[in-house]
Short mmCIF file of C-alpha atoms in Angstrom, two decimals:
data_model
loop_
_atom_site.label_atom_id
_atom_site.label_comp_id
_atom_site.label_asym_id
_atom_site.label_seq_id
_atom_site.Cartn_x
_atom_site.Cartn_y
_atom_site.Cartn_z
CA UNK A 24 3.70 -25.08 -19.57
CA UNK A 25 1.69 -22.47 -20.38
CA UNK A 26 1.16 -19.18 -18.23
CA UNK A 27 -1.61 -16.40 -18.65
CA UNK A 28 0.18 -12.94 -18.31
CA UNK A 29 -1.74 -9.82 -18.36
CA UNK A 30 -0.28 -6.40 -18.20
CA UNK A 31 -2.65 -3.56 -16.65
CA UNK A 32 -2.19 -0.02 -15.89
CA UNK A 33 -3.39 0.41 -12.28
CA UNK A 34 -4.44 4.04 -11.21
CA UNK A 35 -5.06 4.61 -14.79
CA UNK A 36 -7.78 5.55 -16.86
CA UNK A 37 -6.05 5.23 -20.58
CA UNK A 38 -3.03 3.07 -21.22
CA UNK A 39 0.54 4.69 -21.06
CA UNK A 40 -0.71 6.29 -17.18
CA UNK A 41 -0.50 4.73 -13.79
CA UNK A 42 1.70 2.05 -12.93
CA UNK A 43 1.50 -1.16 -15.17
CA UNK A 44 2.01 -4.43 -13.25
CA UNK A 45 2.45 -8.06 -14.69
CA UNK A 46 -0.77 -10.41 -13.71
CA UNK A 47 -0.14 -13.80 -13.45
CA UNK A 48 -3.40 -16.25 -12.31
CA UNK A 49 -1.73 -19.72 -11.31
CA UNK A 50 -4.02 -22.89 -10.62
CA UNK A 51 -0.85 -23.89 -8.08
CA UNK A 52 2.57 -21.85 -6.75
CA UNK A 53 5.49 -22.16 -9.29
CA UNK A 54 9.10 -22.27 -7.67
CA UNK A 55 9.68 -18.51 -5.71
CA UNK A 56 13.19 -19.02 -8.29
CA UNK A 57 10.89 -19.10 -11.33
CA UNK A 58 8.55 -16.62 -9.86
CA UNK A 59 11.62 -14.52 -9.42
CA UNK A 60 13.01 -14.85 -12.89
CA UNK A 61 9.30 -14.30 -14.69
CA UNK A 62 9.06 -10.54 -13.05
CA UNK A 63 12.57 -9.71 -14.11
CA UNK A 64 12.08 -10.80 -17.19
CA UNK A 65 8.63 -8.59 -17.59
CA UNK A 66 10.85 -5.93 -15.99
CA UNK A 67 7.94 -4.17 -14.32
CA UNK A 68 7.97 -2.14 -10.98
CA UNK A 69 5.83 -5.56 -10.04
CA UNK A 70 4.44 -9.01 -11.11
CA UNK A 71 1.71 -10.63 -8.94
CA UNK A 72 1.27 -14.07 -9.13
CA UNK A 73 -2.10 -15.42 -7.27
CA UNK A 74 -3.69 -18.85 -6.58
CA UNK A 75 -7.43 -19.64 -5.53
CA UNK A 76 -8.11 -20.95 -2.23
CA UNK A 77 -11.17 -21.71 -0.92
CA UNK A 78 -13.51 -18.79 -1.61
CA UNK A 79 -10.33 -16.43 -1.23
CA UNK A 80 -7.10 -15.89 -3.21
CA UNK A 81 -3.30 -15.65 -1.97
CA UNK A 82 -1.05 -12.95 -3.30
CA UNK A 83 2.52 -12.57 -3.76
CA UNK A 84 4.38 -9.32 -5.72
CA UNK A 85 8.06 -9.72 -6.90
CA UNK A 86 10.04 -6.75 -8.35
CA UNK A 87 12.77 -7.57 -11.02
CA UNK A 88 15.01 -8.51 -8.01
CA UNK A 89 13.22 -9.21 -4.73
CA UNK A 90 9.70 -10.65 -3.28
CA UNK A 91 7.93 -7.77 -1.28
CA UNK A 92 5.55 -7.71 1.35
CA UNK A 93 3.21 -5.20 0.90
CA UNK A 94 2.17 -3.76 -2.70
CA UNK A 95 -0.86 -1.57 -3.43
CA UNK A 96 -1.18 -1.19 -7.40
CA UNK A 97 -0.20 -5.00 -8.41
CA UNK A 98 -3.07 -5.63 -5.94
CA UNK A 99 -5.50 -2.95 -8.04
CA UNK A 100 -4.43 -4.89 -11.20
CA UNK A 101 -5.46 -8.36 -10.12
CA UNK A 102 -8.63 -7.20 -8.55
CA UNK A 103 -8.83 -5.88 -12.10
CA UNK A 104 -8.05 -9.34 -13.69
CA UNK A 105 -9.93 -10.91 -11.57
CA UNK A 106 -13.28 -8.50 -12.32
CA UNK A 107 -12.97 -7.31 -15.57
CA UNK A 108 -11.81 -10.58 -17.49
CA UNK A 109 -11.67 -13.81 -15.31
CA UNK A 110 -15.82 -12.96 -14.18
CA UNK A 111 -14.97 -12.97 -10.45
CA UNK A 112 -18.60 -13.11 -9.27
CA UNK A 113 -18.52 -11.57 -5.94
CA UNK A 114 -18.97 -7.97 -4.97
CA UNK A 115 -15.59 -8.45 -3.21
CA UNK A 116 -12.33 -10.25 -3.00
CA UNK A 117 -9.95 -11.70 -0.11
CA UNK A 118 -6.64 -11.38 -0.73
CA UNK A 119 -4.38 -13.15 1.69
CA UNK A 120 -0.99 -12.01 1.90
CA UNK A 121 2.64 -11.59 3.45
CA UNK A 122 0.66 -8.38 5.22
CA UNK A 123 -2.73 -9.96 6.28
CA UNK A 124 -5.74 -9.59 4.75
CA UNK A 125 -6.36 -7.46 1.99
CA UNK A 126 -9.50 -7.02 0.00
CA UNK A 127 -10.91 -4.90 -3.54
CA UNK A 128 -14.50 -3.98 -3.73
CA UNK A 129 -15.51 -2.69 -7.17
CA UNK A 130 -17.57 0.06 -7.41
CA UNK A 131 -18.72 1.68 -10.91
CA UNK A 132 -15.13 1.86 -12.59
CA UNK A 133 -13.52 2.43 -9.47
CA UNK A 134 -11.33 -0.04 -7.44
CA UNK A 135 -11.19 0.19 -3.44
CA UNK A 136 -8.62 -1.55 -1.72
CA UNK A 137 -8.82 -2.24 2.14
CA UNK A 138 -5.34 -2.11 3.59
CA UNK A 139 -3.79 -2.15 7.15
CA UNK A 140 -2.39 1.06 8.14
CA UNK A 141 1.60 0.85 8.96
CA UNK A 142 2.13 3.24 11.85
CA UNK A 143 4.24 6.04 11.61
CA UNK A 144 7.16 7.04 14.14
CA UNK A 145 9.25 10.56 14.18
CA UNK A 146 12.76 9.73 12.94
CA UNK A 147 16.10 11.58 12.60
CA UNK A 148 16.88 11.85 8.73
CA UNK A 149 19.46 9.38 8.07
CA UNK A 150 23.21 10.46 6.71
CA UNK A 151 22.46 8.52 3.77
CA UNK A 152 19.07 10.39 2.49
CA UNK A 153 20.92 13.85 3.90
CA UNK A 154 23.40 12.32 0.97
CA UNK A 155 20.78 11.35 -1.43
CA UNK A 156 18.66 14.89 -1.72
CA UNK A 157 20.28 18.29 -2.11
CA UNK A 158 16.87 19.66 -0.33
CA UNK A 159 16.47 18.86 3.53
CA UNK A 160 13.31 17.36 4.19
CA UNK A 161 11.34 19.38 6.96
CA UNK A 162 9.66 16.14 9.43
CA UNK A 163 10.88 12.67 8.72
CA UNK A 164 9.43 9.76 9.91
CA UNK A 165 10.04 5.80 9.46
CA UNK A 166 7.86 2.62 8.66
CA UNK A 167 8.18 0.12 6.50
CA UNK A 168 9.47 3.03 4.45
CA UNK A 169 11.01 6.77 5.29
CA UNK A 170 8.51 9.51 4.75
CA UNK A 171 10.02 13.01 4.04
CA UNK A 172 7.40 15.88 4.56
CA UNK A 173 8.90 18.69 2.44
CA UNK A 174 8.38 22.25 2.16
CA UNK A 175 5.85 22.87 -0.54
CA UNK A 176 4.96 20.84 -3.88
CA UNK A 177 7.93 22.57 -6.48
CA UNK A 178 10.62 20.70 -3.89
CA UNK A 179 8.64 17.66 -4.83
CA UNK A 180 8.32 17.86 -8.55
CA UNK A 181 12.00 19.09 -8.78
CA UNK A 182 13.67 16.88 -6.44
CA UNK A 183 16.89 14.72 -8.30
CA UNK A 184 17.47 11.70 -6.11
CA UNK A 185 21.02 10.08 -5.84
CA UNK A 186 19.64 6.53 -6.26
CA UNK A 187 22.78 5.26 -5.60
CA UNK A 188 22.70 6.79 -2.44
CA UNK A 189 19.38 5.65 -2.02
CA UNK A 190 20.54 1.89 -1.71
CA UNK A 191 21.83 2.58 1.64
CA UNK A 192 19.08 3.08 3.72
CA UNK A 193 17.79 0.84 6.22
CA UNK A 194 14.19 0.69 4.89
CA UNK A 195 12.36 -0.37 1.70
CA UNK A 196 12.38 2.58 0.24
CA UNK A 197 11.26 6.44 0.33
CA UNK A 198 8.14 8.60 0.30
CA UNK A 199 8.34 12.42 -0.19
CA UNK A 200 5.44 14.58 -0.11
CA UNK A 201 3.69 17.89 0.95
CA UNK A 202 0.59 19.67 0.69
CA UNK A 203 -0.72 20.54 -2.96
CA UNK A 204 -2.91 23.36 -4.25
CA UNK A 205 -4.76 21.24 -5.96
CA UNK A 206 -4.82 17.90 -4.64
CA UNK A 207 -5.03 17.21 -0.36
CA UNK A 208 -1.33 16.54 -1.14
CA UNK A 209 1.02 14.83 -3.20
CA UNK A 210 4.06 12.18 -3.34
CA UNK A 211 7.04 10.48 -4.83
CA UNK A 212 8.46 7.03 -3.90
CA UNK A 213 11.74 5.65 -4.82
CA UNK A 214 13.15 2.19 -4.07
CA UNK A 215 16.63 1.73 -5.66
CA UNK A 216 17.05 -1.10 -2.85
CA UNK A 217 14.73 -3.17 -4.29
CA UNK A 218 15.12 -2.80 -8.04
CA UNK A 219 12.75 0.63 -8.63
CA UNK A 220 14.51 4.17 -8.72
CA UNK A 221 11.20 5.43 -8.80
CA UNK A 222 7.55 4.07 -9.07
CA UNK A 223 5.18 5.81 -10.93
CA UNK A 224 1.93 4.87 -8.26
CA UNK A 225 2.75 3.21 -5.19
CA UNK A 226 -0.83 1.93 -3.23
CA UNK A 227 1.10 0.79 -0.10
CA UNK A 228 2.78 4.33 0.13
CA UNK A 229 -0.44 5.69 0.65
CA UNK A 230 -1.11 3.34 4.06
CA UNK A 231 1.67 5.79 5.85
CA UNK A 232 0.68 8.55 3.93
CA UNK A 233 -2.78 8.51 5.13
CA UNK A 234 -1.76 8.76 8.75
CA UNK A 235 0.48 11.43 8.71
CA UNK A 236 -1.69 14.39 6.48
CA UNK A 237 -5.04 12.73 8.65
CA UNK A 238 -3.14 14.05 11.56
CA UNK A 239 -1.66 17.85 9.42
CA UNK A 240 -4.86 18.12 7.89
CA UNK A 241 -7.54 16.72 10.42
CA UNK A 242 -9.66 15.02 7.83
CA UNK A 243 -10.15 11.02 6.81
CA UNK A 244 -10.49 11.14 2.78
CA UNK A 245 -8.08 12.76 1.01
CA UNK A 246 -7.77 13.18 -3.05
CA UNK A 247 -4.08 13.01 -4.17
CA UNK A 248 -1.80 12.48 -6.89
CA UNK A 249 1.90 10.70 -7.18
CA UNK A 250 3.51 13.18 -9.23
CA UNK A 251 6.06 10.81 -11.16
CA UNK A 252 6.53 11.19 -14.99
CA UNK A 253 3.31 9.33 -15.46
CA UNK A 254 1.41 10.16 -12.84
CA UNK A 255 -1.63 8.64 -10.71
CA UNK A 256 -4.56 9.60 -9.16
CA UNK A 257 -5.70 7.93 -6.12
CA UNK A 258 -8.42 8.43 -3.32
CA UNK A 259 -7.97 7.40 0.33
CA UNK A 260 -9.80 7.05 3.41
CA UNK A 261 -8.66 6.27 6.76
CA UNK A 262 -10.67 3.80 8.70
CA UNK A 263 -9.61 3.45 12.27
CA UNK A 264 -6.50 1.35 11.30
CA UNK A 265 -7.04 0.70 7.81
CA UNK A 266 -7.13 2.37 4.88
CA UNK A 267 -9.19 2.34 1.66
CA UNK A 268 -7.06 3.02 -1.28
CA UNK A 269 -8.70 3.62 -4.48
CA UNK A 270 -8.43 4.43 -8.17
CA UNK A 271 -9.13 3.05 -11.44
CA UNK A 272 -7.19 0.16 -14.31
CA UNK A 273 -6.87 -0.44 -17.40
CA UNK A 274 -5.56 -3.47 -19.65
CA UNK A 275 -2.78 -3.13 -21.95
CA UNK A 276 -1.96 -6.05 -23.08
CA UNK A 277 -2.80 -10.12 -22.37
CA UNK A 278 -0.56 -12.68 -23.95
CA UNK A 279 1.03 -16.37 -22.87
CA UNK A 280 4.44 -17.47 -20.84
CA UNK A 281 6.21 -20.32 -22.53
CA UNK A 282 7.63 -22.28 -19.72
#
């Protein structure tokens, strides 16, 4: 058997930026175990893997070591796929996934992604991320991650995570941010748990994100940047209970599985 893999820098405007995820089109699911073993073998923060059906497409996203629910910039890459180099014909595409409905409207060079919103709630910090940062987080709240609101943006670019520490949590992972002089605000994730210390651009970050600096800042569209070593721009808009999430791909590379 042979498998189309394509590699694409999501959030990116040049290769070697953004967060590269593997892109895998499939006429028909493969085993989750082979599914599994393909992403930790690319050894990306993600691998999507996607079938047709109907006029719509189902997603899935694996790390090296678990399936996830809910990922933003493997999405951006096979809207990209799908666009750029399969001739996807439609001004938009359906995703169905493990968290609803998702779609990617294309708009110049830009890619907008339409995701549901995960609702925030106030949380005490947990012993294990008082553990895992030597700076205290000022607010902390809880969704399908922990967000930490910290003090100013030099806590966020200097922060040292104990990743190890990190494992212990009772979430998926962990969002820090504050404001930014520059940008509405900015962010880090990590998510040891699952396989990534830290991701360079994580999309579904931004559906928790949104709601909280919506609220601190009292404004819908926002222009931020995930300041990890490489870095990501992305735009977002609050809509009622979704979000748009948008920002722009490039391909790196597109080669062949040997199954």
């Amino acid at each position: 058997m042979h498998l189309k893999l394509y590699q694409i820098d999501a959030f990116a405007k040049k290769i070697f930026e953004g967060n590269p995820a593997a892109v895998c089109p499939l006429d028909s699911w493969l085993d989750d175990e082979l599914m599994q073993k393909i992403a930790m073998e690319n050894n990306l923060c993600e691998t999507a893997f996607f079938v047709k059906e109907g006029e719509r497409y189902h997603i899935r996203w694996f790390t090296p070591i678990a399936e996830v629910d809910m990922c933003g910039h493997a999405t951006l890459a096979s809207a990209f796929v799908l666009f750029e180099i399969l001739n996807y014909p439609n001004d938009e595409i359906v995703f169905d996934s493990k968290s609803g409905e998702l779609r990617v409207k294309k708009e110049h060079d830009k890619f907008i992604m339409d995701f549901p919103a995960q609702e925030i709630a106030a949380s005490a910090v947990p012993y294990a991320l008082t553990e895992a940062f030597e700076i205290q987080p000022k607010e902390c709240y809880k969704s399908m991650d922990y967000l930490l609101v910290f003090e100013n943006e030099e806590d966020i670019l200097n922060l040292k995570p104990n990743f190890q520490k990190l494992k212990n949590i009772d979430a998926r992972g962990v969002i820090i941010t504050s404001k930014s002089k520059e940008y509405d605000f900015v962010c880090r994730f990590f998510a040891p748990k699952i396989g990534i210390d830290e991701d360079p651009v994580t999309g579904a970050a931004f559906t928790q994100l949104v709601l909280y600096w919506s609220k601190v800042l009292d404004k819908k569209e926002f222009r931020a940047k995930q300041v990890s070593k490489r870095g990501g721009e992305v735009f977002c808009k609050l809509h009622g209970l979704r979000v748009e999430i948008a920002g722009y791909g490039v391909k790196y590379l597109e080669g062949v599985v040997e199954l």
